[in-house]
Amino acid sequence: MKAVTFHDYGGPEVLRYEDVPEPWAGPGEVLVRVRACGVNRLDLLVRSGRSQAKPPLPHIGGSEVAGDIVEMGPGTSGFAPGQRVVIAPYISDERCEYCLAGHETTCIRGDVLGLISDGGYAEYVKAPITHILPIPDGVSYVEAAASTLSAPTAWHMLIDKAKLQPGETVLVLSAGSGVGSAAVQIARLVGAKVITTVGSDEKIRQALDLGADEVINYTRGDFSVPVRRLTDKRGVDVVVEHVGTDTWDQSLNSLARNGRLVTCGATSGVAGTVDIYTIYAKQIEILGSYGGSRGNLKQVLSALAHGDIRAVIHEEMPLADARRAQEMVERREQFGKIVLVP
Ligand SMILES: [Zn+2]
């Protein structure tokens, strides 16, 4: 089959479009014909060799897969070849103490599709049947693929962790990112007021179209200043943080008393400081959030099918153009998702 692999860690130039052996479905697994695969910052992190967990090389990245079941492995049931499905990318072992307590994204032996396991930058990928969900009618492969990693992550952050309430104000960093474009919409669905940031004036209109109430161009300086102005100096109840070092101080300074900062990533770096006085005196909560559960993915797919949220697609590209796709994400040129089509 055709796949995009890398044999060494490095920049986008290490990606190769080449022929590799087709995987097969082992016990408890299904084989999926990939129809669409979303591009994520995680793919870039793994390819660069900077991820905490590193796969054996050569490796096939790609966590957001939508496609058709082509083969059911031994001991699997409940699906059939030809069925349109997505793969829930947070692969949990189903049996550690965290899984048993219903917290699959903190699984002690967890993987993400395309992190250690081979992912969806390929014509075929295998996955455990336990992590297969049907695509609802009316949702395309491309829309589904654009929504299996970053949108459930945003859902988990806002609903499960920050427990966002109607009438609250939320600051979503980077409306053009996968997590950001989903978080703006989910926060609106809850009934919150949404302030968001973008990296260029051209993206302001797109952020407003997604449902943001206020949009700040973060290249103009410390965004906590306009956040304070827009909230009558009060600050926001919730900050959706996924940038890290570059934005950390500004995110904390944007919080109101009793505010919650929820973070799911740190693409600009993991170092950040906190003013302990501010934490206790303003009774601020800092919440870690890792990915999304199968329950979160099911909720996202249902919201897509009902038109409550939409997949924000920047561009569909052939799988062979994976390098160009990753270069665009690296330069933050996109608004929404880039989806590769094998
Ligand atoms: Zn587990």
Coordinates of C-alpha atoms and ligand atoms in Angstrom, one line a residue:
M1 CA 0.0 0.0 0.0
K2 CA 1.0 3.6 -0.3
A3 CA 1.9 5.4 3.0
V4 CA 3.7 8.4 4.2
T5 CA 6.6 7.3 6.5
F6 CA 9.6 8.6 8.1
H7 CA 12.9 6.7 8.7
D8 CA 14.6 9.4 10.7
Y9 CA 13.3 12.1 13.0
G10 CA 13.5 15.6 11.7
G11 CA 11.7 18.3 9.7
P12 CA 8.9 17.8 7.2
E13 CA 11.6 16.8 4.6
V14 CA 12.0 13.4 6.3
L15 CA 8.5 12.4 5.2
R16 CA 8.4 9.9 2.3
Y17 CA 5.5 8.8 0.2
E18 CA 6.3 5.1 -0.5
D19 CA 5.1 1.5 -0.8
V20 CA 5.0 -0.4 2.5
P21 CA 3.5 -3.8 3.4
E22 CA -0.2 -3.7 4.1
P23 CA -1.2 -4.3 7.8
W24 CA -3.6 -7.1 8.7
A25 CA -6.2 -7.4 11.5
G26 CA -5.0 -9.5 14.4
P27 CA -7.1 -10.8 17.3
G28 CA -9.5 -8.1 18.5
E29 CA -8.5 -5.8 15.7
V30 CA -10.1 -4.5 12.5
L31 CA -8.5 -3.3 9.3
V32 CA -9.8 0.0 8.1
R33 CA -9.4 1.4 4.5
V34 CA -8.5 5.0 5.2
R35 CA -10.7 7.5 3.3
A36 CA -9.5 10.6 5.1
C37 CA -6.9 11.4 7.8
G38 CA -6.7 14.7 9.7
V39 CA -3.4 16.5 10.3
N40 CA -2.5 17.4 13.8
R41 CA 0.3 19.2 15.7
L42 CA 0.8 15.8 17.3
D43 CA 1.9 14.4 13.9
L44 CA 4.6 17.1 13.7
L45 CA 5.7 16.5 17.3
V46 CA 6.2 12.8 16.7
R47 CA 7.9 13.3 13.4
S48 CA 10.4 15.8 14.9
G49 CA 11.4 13.3 17.7
R50 CA 10.3 15.7 20.4
S51 CA 7.3 13.7 21.7
Q52 CA 7.5 12.2 25.2
A53 CA 6.9 8.7 23.7
K54 CA 8.9 7.8 20.6
P55 CA 7.8 5.2 18.0
P56 CA 10.2 2.6 16.5
L57 CA 11.3 3.7 13.0
P58 CA 10.2 3.7 10.3
H59 CA 6.9 5.1 11.4
I60 CA 3.5 6.1 9.9
G61 CA 1.9 9.0 11.7
G62 CA -1.7 10.2 11.7
S63 CA -4.3 10.0 14.5
E64 CA -7.5 11.1 12.9
V65 CA -8.9 8.4 10.7
A66 CA -12.2 7.9 8.9
G67 CA -12.8 5.0 6.5
D68 CA -14.4 1.7 5.8
I69 CA -13.9 -1.6 7.6
V70 CA -12.4 -4.1 5.2
E71 CA -11.5 -6.9 7.5
M72 CA -12.7 -8.1 10.9
G73 CA -9.9 -9.9 12.9
P74 CA -10.4 -13.1 15.0
G75 CA -12.7 -12.6 17.9
T76 CA -14.4 -9.4 16.7
S77 CA -18.0 -8.7 16.2
G78 CA -20.6 -5.8 16.1
F79 CA -19.3 -4.3 12.9
A80 CA -19.2 -5.5 9.3
P81 CA -16.9 -5.0 6.3
G82 CA -18.0 -1.9 4.3
Q83 CA -19.2 0.0 7.4
R84 CA -18.2 3.7 7.6
V85 CA -16.3 4.2 10.8
V86 CA -13.8 6.4 12.7
I87 CA -11.1 5.2 15.0
A88 CA -11.1 6.7 18.5
P89 CA -7.5 7.7 18.7
Y90 CA -6.8 7.4 22.4
I91 CA -6.1 3.7 22.5
S92 CA -6.6 2.5 26.1
D93 CA -6.0 -1.0 27.5
E94 CA -9.4 -1.3 29.1
R95 CA -8.1 -2.9 32.3
C96 CA -5.8 -0.6 34.2
E97 CA -7.2 1.1 37.4
Y98 CA -7.8 4.3 35.5
C99 CA -9.7 2.6 32.6
L100 CA -11.8 0.7 35.2
A101 CA -12.7 4.0 36.9
G102 CA -13.9 5.3 33.5
H103 CA -10.9 7.6 32.9
E104 CA -9.6 6.1 29.7
T105 CA -7.5 9.1 28.6
T106 CA -5.3 8.6 31.7
C107 CA -4.8 4.9 30.9
I108 CA -1.4 3.8 32.3
R109 CA -0.7 1.9 29.1
G110 CA -2.4 4.2 26.7
D111 CA -1.3 5.0 23.2
V112 CA -2.6 7.4 20.6
L113 CA -3.2 6.1 17.1
G114 CA -0.1 7.2 15.1
L115 CA 2.0 7.9 18.2
I116 CA 3.6 4.4 19.0
S117 CA 1.2 2.4 16.8
D118 CA 1.2 3.1 13.0
G119 CA -1.4 5.7 12.1
G120 CA -3.6 6.9 9.2
Y121 CA -1.1 8.5 6.7
A122 CA -1.7 5.3 4.7
E123 CA -4.2 3.4 2.6
Y124 CA -4.9 1.0 5.4
V125 CA -4.6 1.0 9.2
K126 CA -5.5 -1.5 11.9
A127 CA -7.1 -0.6 15.3
P128 CA -8.7 -2.4 18.2
I129 CA -12.4 -3.1 17.6
T130 CA -13.1 -1.5 21.0
H131 CA -12.0 1.9 19.5
I132 CA -14.2 1.8 16.4
L133 CA -17.3 4.0 16.2
P134 CA -19.7 4.3 13.3
I135 CA -19.9 7.6 11.4
P136 CA -23.5 9.0 11.6
D137 CA -25.4 9.4 8.3
G138 CA -24.9 12.8 6.8
V139 CA -21.4 13.2 8.1
S140 CA -18.7 12.8 5.4
Y141 CA -15.4 10.9 5.8
V142 CA -13.5 14.3 5.6
E143 CA -15.8 15.9 8.3
A144 CA -15.5 12.8 10.5
A145 CA -11.7 12.6 10.1
A146 CA -11.3 16.3 11.0
S147 CA -13.2 15.7 14.2
T148 CA -11.8 12.6 16.0
L149 CA -8.8 14.1 17.9
S150 CA -9.0 17.9 18.4
A151 CA -12.8 18.2 18.7
P152 CA -13.1 15.5 21.4
T153 CA -10.1 17.1 23.1
A154 CA -11.9 20.5 23.2
W155 CA -15.1 18.8 24.4
H156 CA -13.2 17.0 27.3
M157 CA -11.6 20.3 28.3
L158 CA -14.7 22.5 28.3
I159 CA -17.4 20.0 29.5
D160 CA -15.6 17.4 31.6
K161 CA -12.8 19.4 33.1
A162 CA -13.7 23.1 33.1
K163 CA -17.4 22.4 33.5
L164 CA -18.3 25.5 31.5
Q165 CA -21.7 26.9 32.4
P166 CA -24.2 29.0 30.3
G167 CA -23.5 32.7 30.8
E168 CA -19.9 32.3 31.6
T169 CA -17.1 33.9 29.6
V170 CA -14.4 31.8 28.0
L171 CA -11.2 32.7 26.3
V172 CA -10.2 30.2 23.5
L173 CA -6.7 30.5 22.3
S174 CA -6.1 30.3 18.5
A175 CA -9.5 29.9 16.8
G176 CA -7.7 28.7 13.7
S177 CA -6.3 25.6 15.4
G178 CA -8.0 22.3 15.5
V179 CA -8.7 22.5 19.3
G180 CA -9.5 26.2 19.0
S181 CA -12.0 26.0 16.1
A182 CA -13.9 23.2 18.0
A183 CA -13.7 24.9 21.4
V184 CA -15.2 28.1 20.0
Q185 CA -18.2 26.2 18.8
I186 CA -18.6 23.9 21.8
A187 CA -18.5 27.0 24.1
R188 CA -21.2 28.7 22.1
L189 CA -23.3 25.5 22.2
V190 CA -23.1 25.6 26.0
G191 CA -24.3 29.2 25.9
A192 CA -21.1 30.9 27.0
K193 CA -19.7 34.2 25.8
V194 CA -16.6 33.5 23.6
I195 CA -13.5 35.6 23.2
T196 CA -10.8 34.1 21.0
T197 CA -7.4 34.9 19.5
V198 CA -6.1 34.7 15.9
G199 CA -2.7 35.3 14.4
S200 CA -3.7 37.5 11.5
D201 CA -6.5 40.0 10.6
E202 CA -7.6 37.7 7.8
K203 CA -8.7 35.1 10.3
I204 CA -10.9 37.5 12.3
R205 CA -13.9 37.1 10.0
Q206 CA -13.5 33.3 10.1
A207 CA -13.5 33.3 13.9
L208 CA -16.6 35.5 14.1
D209 CA -18.3 33.1 11.6
L210 CA -17.6 30.2 14.0
G211 CA -19.5 32.0 16.6
A212 CA -16.9 34.0 18.6
D213 CA -18.3 37.2 20.2
E214 CA -14.9 39.0 20.3
V215 CA -11.7 38.3 18.4
I216 CA -8.2 39.5 19.3
N217 CA -5.2 39.5 17.0
Y218 CA -2.5 38.1 19.3
T219 CA 0.4 39.4 17.2
R220 CA -0.5 43.0 18.4
G221 CA 0.8 42.3 22.0
D222 CA -0.3 40.9 25.3
F223 CA -3.8 39.6 24.7
S224 CA -4.7 39.8 28.4
V225 CA -5.0 43.6 28.0
P226 CA -7.9 43.5 25.5
V227 CA -9.4 40.5 27.5
R228 CA -9.5 42.8 30.6
R229 CA -11.0 45.6 28.5
L230 CA -13.6 43.4 26.9
T231 CA -14.7 42.0 30.3
D232 CA -14.8 45.4 32.2
K233 CA -11.5 44.4 34.0
R234 CA -13.1 41.3 35.4
G235 CA -11.4 38.6 33.3
V236 CA -12.8 35.4 31.9
D237 CA -14.2 32.4 33.8
V238 CA -12.3 29.8 31.6
V239 CA -9.2 29.9 29.5
V240 CA -8.7 27.1 26.9
E241 CA -4.9 26.9 26.7
H242 CA -2.9 24.7 24.3
V243 CA 0.0 26.9 23.3
G244 CA 2.2 26.7 26.4
T245 CA 5.2 28.9 27.2
D246 CA 4.5 31.7 24.7
T247 CA 1.0 32.4 26.1
W248 CA 1.0 31.0 29.7
D249 CA 1.4 34.2 31.6
Q250 CA -1.1 36.0 29.4
S251 CA -3.6 33.2 29.9
L252 CA -3.3 33.3 33.7
N253 CA -3.6 37.1 33.6
S254 CA -6.8 36.8 31.6
L255 CA -8.6 34.8 34.4
A256 CA -11.3 36.2 36.6
R257 CA -11.5 35.3 40.3
N258 CA -12.5 31.7 40.7
G259 CA -11.4 31.2 37.0
R260 CA -10.3 27.9 35.6
L261 CA -7.4 27.5 33.1
V262 CA -7.6 24.2 31.3
T263 CA -4.7 23.0 29.2
C264 CA -4.3 20.2 26.8
G265 CA -1.0 20.9 25.2
A266 CA 2.1 23.1 24.9
T267 CA 3.1 23.5 21.3
S268 CA 5.4 26.4 22.0
G269 CA 7.2 24.9 25.0
V270 CA 6.3 23.3 28.4
A271 CA 8.0 25.8 30.7
G272 CA 5.7 28.1 32.6
T273 CA 5.6 29.8 36.0
V274 CA 2.7 30.5 38.3
D275 CA 2.3 33.2 40.9
I276 CA 1.2 31.1 44.0
Y277 CA -0.3 34.2 45.6
T278 CA -2.6 34.7 42.6
I279 CA -3.6 31.0 42.6
Y280 CA -4.9 31.1 46.2
A281 CA -6.0 34.7 46.6
K282 CA -8.0 34.6 43.4
Q283 CA -8.9 30.9 43.9
I284 CA -7.8 29.9 40.5
E285 CA -7.9 26.3 39.2
I286 CA -5.3 24.9 36.8
L287 CA -6.7 21.8 35.1
G288 CA -4.8 19.3 33.0
S289 CA -6.7 17.6 30.2
Y290 CA -5.4 14.9 27.9
G291 CA -7.2 14.1 24.7
G292 CA -10.8 13.0 24.7
S293 CA -12.7 9.8 25.5
R294 CA -14.7 7.6 23.2
G295 CA -17.7 9.2 24.9
N296 CA -16.5 12.6 24.0
L297 CA -16.0 11.5 20.4
K298 CA -19.5 10.1 20.3
Q299 CA -20.9 13.4 21.5
V300 CA -18.9 15.3 18.9
L301 CA -20.1 13.0 16.1
S302 CA -23.7 13.4 17.3
A303 CA -23.3 17.2 17.4
L304 CA -21.9 17.1 13.9
A305 CA -24.8 15.0 12.6
H306 CA -27.3 17.4 14.2
G307 CA -25.6 20.5 12.8
D308 CA -24.8 21.8 16.3
I309 CA -21.2 22.1 15.4
R310 CA -19.4 21.9 12.1
A311 CA -16.0 20.5 11.0
V312 CA -13.8 23.4 10.0
I313 CA -11.9 22.2 6.9
H314 CA -9.1 24.4 5.6
E315 CA -8.1 22.2 2.8
E316 CA -8.3 18.6 1.5
M317 CA -5.1 17.3 0.1
P318 CA -3.8 14.1 -1.5
L319 CA -1.9 11.9 1.0
A320 CA 1.2 12.4 -1.2
D321 CA 1.1 16.1 -0.1
A322 CA 1.6 15.3 3.6
R323 CA 4.8 17.2 3.7
R324 CA 3.2 20.4 2.4
A325 CA 0.3 19.9 4.9
Q326 CA 2.7 19.7 7.8
E327 CA 4.6 22.7 6.6
M328 CA 1.4 24.7 6.6
V329 CA 0.5 23.6 10.1
E330 CA 4.1 24.4 11.3
R331 CA 3.7 28.0 9.9
R332 CA 0.1 28.2 11.4
E333 CA -1.2 29.2 8.0
Q334 CA -4.4 27.2 8.2
F335 CA -7.8 28.0 9.7
G336 CA -9.3 24.7 10.8
K337 CA -8.1 21.3 9.7
I338 CA -6.1 20.0 6.8
V339 CA -7.3 16.5 5.8
L340 CA -5.3 14.1 3.8
V341 CA -7.1 11.8 1.3
P342 CA -5.3 8.6 0.3
Ligands
ZN1 ZN -6.0 1.6 31.0

